[in-house]
mmCIF file of C-alpha atoms in Angstrom:
data_model
loop_
_atom_site.group_PDB
_atom_site.id
_atom_site.type_symbol
_atom_site.label_atom_id
_atom_site.label_comp_id
_atom_site.label_asym_id
_atom_site.label_seq_id
_atom_site.Cartn_x
_atom_site.Cartn_y
_atom_site.Cartn_z
ATOM 1 C CA MET L 1 -5.671 -6.794 -12.398
ATOM 2 C CA SER L 2 -6.049 -6.262 -8.362
ATOM 3 C CA GLN L 3 -8.156 -3.521 -8.708
ATOM 4 C CA ASP L 4 -10.812 -4.835 -10.482
ATOM 5 C CA ILE L 5 -11.065 -7.685 -7.591
ATOM 6 C CA GLU L 6 -13.836 -6.683 -5.286
ATOM 7 C CA VAL L 7 -13.300 -8.327 -1.914
ATOM 8 C CA THR L 8 -16.199 -8.496 0.743
ATOM 9 C CA HIS L 9 -15.549 -9.277 4.407
ATOM 10 C CA ASN L 10 -17.960 -12.351 5.718
ATOM 11 C CA THR L 11 -17.828 -11.747 9.176
ATOM 12 C CA ALA L 12 -20.174 -14.811 9.604
ATOM 13 C CA ALA L 13 -17.063 -16.936 8.468
ATOM 14 C CA SER L 14 -14.316 -14.808 9.862
ATOM 15 C CA ARG L 15 -12.940 -14.453 6.526
ATOM 16 C CA PHE L 16 -11.968 -11.982 3.232
ATOM 17 C CA GLU L 17 -12.952 -13.740 0.296
ATOM 18 C CA THR L 18 -13.336 -12.924 -3.713
ATOM 19 C CA THR L 19 -14.783 -14.774 -6.319
ATOM 20 C CA VAL L 20 -12.830 -13.953 -9.493
ATOM 21 C CA ASP L 21 -13.991 -16.700 -12.874
ATOM 22 C CA GLY L 22 -16.315 -18.570 -10.631
ATOM 23 C CA LEU L 23 -13.225 -19.834 -8.248
ATOM 24 C CA GLN L 24 -13.597 -18.496 -4.760
ATOM 25 C CA SER L 25 -10.109 -17.110 -2.910
ATOM 26 C CA ILE L 26 -10.114 -16.627 1.069
ATOM 27 C CA ALA L 27 -8.384 -14.916 3.662
ATOM 28 C CA ASP L 28 -9.253 -16.556 6.709
ATOM 29 C CA TYR L 29 -8.585 -14.614 10.118
ATOM 30 C CA SER L 30 -9.505 -14.881 14.128
ATOM 31 C CA ARG L 31 -10.429 -12.230 16.609
ATOM 32 C CA SER L 32 -9.286 -12.451 20.108
ATOM 33 C CA GLY L 33 -9.958 -8.982 21.949
ATOM 34 C CA ASN L 34 -8.127 -6.185 20.138
ATOM 35 C CA GLN L 35 -6.095 -8.852 18.072
ATOM 36 C CA ILE L 36 -6.808 -9.693 14.585
ATOM 37 C CA LEU L 37 -5.054 -13.450 13.580
ATOM 38 C CA PHE L 38 -5.068 -13.824 9.897
ATOM 39 C CA THR L 39 -4.642 -17.246 9.726
ATOM 40 C CA HIS L 40 -4.569 -18.703 6.021
ATOM 41 C CA THR L 41 -5.031 -17.193 2.850
ATOM 42 C CA TYR L 42 -6.179 -19.435 -0.085
ATOM 43 C CA VAL L 43 -5.956 -18.815 -3.951
ATOM 44 C CA PRO L 44 -6.917 -21.863 -6.378
ATOM 45 C CA SER L 45 -3.402 -22.541 -7.947
ATOM 46 C CA GLN L 46 -4.534 -21.740 -11.383
ATOM 47 C CA GLN L 47 -5.709 -18.310 -10.469
ATOM 48 C CA ARG L 48 -2.224 -17.438 -8.691
ATOM 49 C CA GLY L 49 -0.396 -14.700 -9.980
ATOM 50 C CA ARG L 50 -3.055 -12.258 -10.741
ATOM 51 C CA GLY L 51 -3.064 -10.157 -7.502
ATOM 52 C CA ILE L 52 -5.905 -12.268 -6.202
ATOM 53 C CA ALA L 53 -3.998 -12.805 -2.858
ATOM 54 C CA GLY L 54 -2.552 -9.195 -2.646
ATOM 55 C CA ALA L 55 -6.145 -7.945 -2.423
ATOM 56 C CA LEU L 56 -7.305 -10.257 0.093
ATOM 57 C CA ALA L 57 -4.176 -9.278 2.098
ATOM 58 C CA HIS L 58 -5.032 -5.149 1.425
ATOM 59 C CA ALA L 59 -8.992 -5.142 2.389
ATOM 60 C CA ALA L 60 -7.775 -7.137 5.440
ATOM 61 C CA LEU L 61 -5.310 -4.618 6.253
ATOM 62 C CA GLU L 62 -7.700 -2.085 5.706
ATOM 63 C CA TYR L 63 -10.115 -3.244 7.790
ATOM 64 C CA ALA L 64 -7.345 -3.926 10.729
ATOM 65 C CA ARG L 65 -6.672 -0.347 9.949
ATOM 66 C CA ALA L 66 -9.771 1.005 10.496
ATOM 67 C CA GLU L 67 -10.800 -0.747 13.381
ATOM 68 C CA ASN L 68 -8.057 0.246 15.284
ATOM 69 C CA LEU L 69 -6.916 -3.783 15.031
ATOM 70 C CA GLN L 70 -3.514 -5.278 16.560
ATOM 71 C CA VAL L 71 -2.460 -7.567 13.585
ATOM 72 C CA VAL L 72 -0.681 -11.093 14.104
ATOM 73 C CA PRO L 73 0.302 -12.460 11.003
ATOM 74 C CA LEU L 74 0.435 -16.176 11.510
ATOM 75 C CA CYS L 75 -0.132 -16.531 7.782
ATOM 76 C CA TRP L 76 3.007 -16.786 5.326
ATOM 77 C CA TYR L 77 1.645 -14.563 2.910
ATOM 78 C CA ILE L 78 -0.137 -12.397 5.095
ATOM 79 C CA ALA L 79 3.240 -11.562 6.533
ATOM 80 C CA GLN L 80 4.796 -11.905 3.420
ATOM 81 C CA TYR L 81 2.819 -8.856 2.109
ATOM 82 C CA ILE L 82 3.482 -6.486 5.407
ATOM 83 C CA ARG L 83 7.045 -6.793 4.472
ATOM 84 C CA ARG L 84 6.438 -5.735 1.055
ATOM 85 C CA HIS L 85 4.140 -3.359 2.404
ATOM 86 C CA PRO L 86 5.492 -1.064 5.087
ATOM 87 C CA GLU L 87 3.033 1.254 6.048
ATOM 88 C CA TYR L 88 1.179 -1.922 7.298
ATOM 89 C CA GLN L 89 4.515 -2.989 9.650
ATOM 90 C CA ALA L 90 2.816 -0.553 12.227
ATOM 91 C CA LEU L 91 -0.517 -2.571 12.582
ATOM 92 C CA VAL L 92 1.782 -5.217 14.118
ATOM 93 C CA ARG L 93 2.961 -5.118 17.463
#
């Protein structure tokens, strides 16, 4: 399912977001110099287990990689995603 999820980067709100079946999911972050701090990921309870959080994490980490940012995974979900996807571990410094 995650391939069908379109994630947008809302720079004004400092978050990645998607709307699936009319419900919004988000991955919040803040920037500090060349660091991006992922602070919170939210998916409505009735939509969990559908790959939405994973799609948000993937988009957020690809952005960090493209911008050459150091990732600080303060959000437990982003930290878990990085542990499960070793290709992103080099972004954490």
